[in-house]
XYZ file of C-alpha atoms in Angstrom:
261
model
C 133.414 -29.362 224.874
C 130.852 -31.699 224.939
C 130.126 -34.561 227.636
C 131.679 -33.445 230.749
C 128.421 -33.531 231.911
C 128.678 -35.625 235.045
C 128.786 -35.305 238.703
C 129.360 -38.688 239.759
C 131.119 -39.458 242.639
C 134.477 -40.309 240.949
C 134.588 -37.072 239.178
C 137.691 -35.051 240.228
C 136.433 -31.956 242.584
C 137.971 -29.977 240.080
C 135.812 -31.080 237.319
C 132.787 -31.208 239.386
C 132.808 -27.563 240.120
C 133.663 -26.877 236.837
C 130.693 -28.557 235.313
C 128.416 -27.074 238.067
C 129.416 -23.470 237.092
C 129.034 -24.224 233.366
C 125.691 -25.872 233.604
C 124.636 -22.415 235.565
C 126.177 -20.295 232.765
C 128.993 -19.292 235.131
C 131.583 -19.505 232.344
C 134.005 -17.066 233.310
C 134.135 -18.365 236.662
C 134.600 -21.793 235.502
C 137.324 -20.899 233.272
C 139.170 -19.275 236.174
C 139.195 -22.309 237.969
C 141.308 -23.808 234.958
C 143.511 -21.017 234.651
C 146.572 -22.025 236.633
C 146.581 -25.407 234.806
C 145.835 -23.905 231.668
C 149.285 -22.370 231.511
C 151.157 -25.725 230.970
C 148.563 -28.431 230.236
C 147.237 -28.722 226.878
C 144.052 -30.346 228.063
C 143.176 -27.890 230.456
C 144.184 -25.229 228.186
C 141.705 -27.022 225.544
C 138.691 -27.328 228.012
C 139.415 -23.314 229.256
C 139.158 -22.571 225.454
C 135.535 -24.621 225.028
C 134.383 -23.020 228.176
C 134.993 -19.516 226.921
C 133.667 -20.260 223.174
C 130.509 -21.692 224.743
C 130.012 -18.344 226.595
C 130.398 -16.610 223.272
C 127.903 -18.623 221.606
C 125.256 -18.179 224.592
C 126.205 -14.562 225.447
C 127.610 -12.931 222.181
C 130.361 -11.455 224.570
C 133.863 -12.587 225.357
C 135.434 -13.287 222.005
C 138.818 -11.572 223.057
C 139.090 -13.852 226.031
C 138.181 -16.928 223.689
C 140.811 -16.270 221.216
C 143.509 -15.645 223.673
C 142.650 -18.831 225.535
C 142.541 -20.763 222.178
C 145.830 -19.331 220.911
C 147.535 -20.813 224.449
C 145.423 -24.009 223.438
C 147.104 -24.046 220.106
C 150.705 -23.352 221.311
C 150.367 -25.725 224.092
C 149.358 -28.778 221.426
C 152.465 -31.186 220.513
C 150.908 -34.063 218.993
C 148.239 -34.655 216.562
C 145.508 -35.415 218.672
C 146.233 -32.238 220.494
C 146.435 -30.046 217.162
C 143.528 -31.308 216.225
C 141.349 -30.998 219.060
C 142.648 -27.291 219.181
C 141.757 -27.312 215.592
C 138.268 -28.431 216.209
C 137.849 -25.573 218.801
C 138.921 -23.039 216.624
C 136.502 -23.884 213.967
C 133.805 -23.766 216.584
C 134.915 -20.336 217.915
C 134.710 -19.348 214.061
C 131.413 -20.849 213.582
C 130.235 -19.056 216.722
C 131.333 -15.688 215.053
C 129.671 -16.248 212.032
C 126.476 -17.840 213.158
C 126.034 -14.746 215.637
C 126.680 -12.358 213.133
C 130.114 -10.726 214.722
C 132.337 -11.594 211.798
C 132.098 -13.939 208.665
C 134.616 -16.461 209.625
C 133.020 -19.233 207.701
C 136.059 -20.137 205.638
C 138.267 -20.413 208.787
C 135.405 -22.611 210.317
C 135.531 -24.832 207.558
C 139.176 -24.833 207.417
C 139.932 -25.670 210.715
C 137.362 -28.626 210.757
C 138.849 -29.934 207.910
C 142.356 -29.875 209.499
C 140.515 -31.273 212.494
C 139.634 -34.284 210.755
C 142.682 -34.930 209.103
C 144.760 -35.138 212.400
C 142.114 -36.888 214.383
C 141.863 -40.657 213.802
C 138.718 -42.205 213.120
C 138.413 -43.865 216.704
C 139.720 -40.535 218.352
C 137.793 -39.664 221.345
C 137.059 -36.047 219.963
C 135.886 -37.331 216.444
C 132.105 -37.360 217.621
C 132.011 -33.787 218.463
C 134.010 -33.060 215.124
C 131.177 -34.712 213.451
C 128.974 -32.613 215.281
C 130.451 -29.388 214.365
C 130.856 -30.079 210.925
C 127.423 -30.912 210.875
C 126.266 -27.399 212.254
C 128.513 -26.132 209.709
C 126.272 -27.969 207.063
C 123.110 -27.008 208.343
C 123.527 -23.366 209.576
C 126.058 -21.998 206.963
C 125.981 -24.425 203.955
C 122.386 -25.030 204.167
C 122.880 -28.679 203.300
C 120.334 -30.459 205.472
C 121.629 -33.737 203.921
C 125.304 -33.329 204.787
C 124.446 -32.238 208.215
C 121.942 -35.073 208.738
C 124.749 -37.483 207.967
C 127.336 -35.473 209.954
C 124.831 -35.738 212.903
C 124.286 -39.398 212.795
C 127.964 -39.694 213.035
C 128.500 -37.853 215.828
C 125.342 -39.547 217.632
C 126.728 -42.973 216.948
C 130.071 -41.946 218.527
C 128.361 -40.213 221.515
C 126.453 -43.166 222.118
C 129.659 -45.369 222.185
C 131.506 -43.281 223.994
C 128.798 -42.527 226.459
C 128.666 -38.522 225.843
C 125.395 -38.083 227.340
C 125.674 -34.291 226.741
C 126.553 -34.433 223.224
C 123.746 -36.875 222.607
C 121.617 -34.181 223.892
C 123.091 -32.007 221.124
C 122.577 -34.401 218.432
C 119.332 -35.278 219.354
C 118.136 -31.814 219.156
C 119.802 -30.931 215.566
C 118.692 -34.331 214.098
C 114.660 -33.056 215.416
C 115.570 -29.784 213.631
C 115.946 -31.269 210.435
C 113.087 -33.731 211.093
C 110.822 -30.430 211.714
C 112.211 -28.747 208.730
C 111.066 -31.665 206.717
C 107.644 -31.534 208.494
C 108.163 -35.062 210.594
C 106.426 -33.408 213.616
C 106.572 -37.055 215.531
C 109.988 -37.728 214.729
C 111.076 -33.747 215.728
C 109.153 -34.128 219.128
C 110.669 -37.220 219.899
C 113.965 -36.266 219.610
C 113.208 -32.501 221.214
C 111.981 -34.578 224.276
C 115.101 -36.858 224.305
C 117.068 -33.936 224.394
C 115.282 -32.258 226.961
C 115.036 -35.496 229.129
C 119.174 -35.810 228.997
C 119.725 -32.302 229.945
C 117.299 -32.247 232.835
C 119.025 -35.483 234.014
C 122.500 -33.905 233.904
C 121.519 -30.482 235.294
C 122.592 -28.629 232.193
C 120.397 -25.596 233.285
C 121.576 -23.181 230.502
C 120.977 -25.928 228.006
C 117.584 -26.625 229.236
C 115.775 -23.513 228.325
C 116.263 -23.865 224.467
C 115.032 -27.486 224.883
C 111.887 -26.625 226.414
C 111.093 -23.934 223.713
C 112.011 -26.655 220.688
C 109.581 -28.957 222.324
C 106.886 -26.321 223.035
C 107.016 -25.636 219.345
C 106.137 -29.212 218.384
C 103.461 -29.754 221.237
C 99.810 -30.336 219.858
C 98.399 -29.291 223.244
C 98.379 -25.363 223.656
C 98.294 -25.696 227.482
C 101.345 -28.080 227.723
C 103.019 -26.012 225.215
C 102.391 -22.853 227.177
C 103.562 -24.721 230.474
C 106.760 -25.455 228.485
C 107.304 -21.832 227.577
C 106.613 -20.888 230.756
C 108.982 -22.695 232.542
C 111.850 -21.776 229.853
C 110.950 -18.528 230.960
C 111.675 -18.959 234.468
C 115.106 -20.775 233.730
C 116.133 -17.728 231.459
C 115.619 -15.440 233.996
C 116.965 -17.379 236.532
C 120.173 -17.423 234.703
C 120.367 -13.526 234.209
C 118.921 -13.699 230.350
C 121.449 -16.483 228.851
C 120.898 -17.699 226.304
C 120.581 -13.948 224.852
C 119.411 -15.275 221.295
C 116.190 -17.339 223.256
C 114.712 -14.403 224.411
C 112.059 -13.642 221.231
C 111.020 -17.517 221.353
C 109.497 -17.003 224.781
C 106.387 -15.972 224.164
C 104.162 -17.658 221.181
C 103.698 -15.309 218.231
C 99.839 -14.052 218.221
C 97.294 -16.123 215.772
C 97.712 -13.281 212.721
C 101.694 -13.528 212.754
C 101.475 -17.305 213.483
C 99.286 -17.919 210.108
C 101.330 -15.038 208.034
C 104.576 -17.515 208.957
């Protein structure tokens, strides 16, 4: 689930409600709105799976619910596009489990995303999201920044062509992380700023605090960095402490720790 981040006037009321709940970290409530349709409709089942997987990634909880929703989506898929999209979600759930240290499912993640790539045509709407998730595997599991950068750039180009603003906010962020790793501070700051701008424009509150912290880490002015961190902390508390993994990053390290690092 990437780019349903719109609340334009022509959006269906159900999708607008789902987006608003999702953006405020109310994934369970958003998934409940889709539960009836998800029992028979492949697209709704897939969207519900994505919501519950995102909850896992941001909170470290709800794995059983996400697995159950995923099995339903896989059972309802009846053509290559739907099977490919379901495989992409399986890969993402396995990736989240591995990243958060719940259970090592790296092989499952790679296999599922490879299966998705075989099923989705190069022009399929879900291809940019697949490319992005393959970049996550390359960056955070395989520790292959070159492969990650190539995947993120493909995802970025695809998201631009499709007008998928929420996915663009993620590709900007992860390309910036790679730039930061290579010491390219100006390029990293630009990418983080673009990611933050998009998330603020979309109203994606749950993703805004991480974007603020990322930008603060590249901000040369201490006062500006402090303001960014303070705003991130406010949003973090407003949303009940999610994403949970952000907590250690809300306060800057003391000078001695920063020097040691």
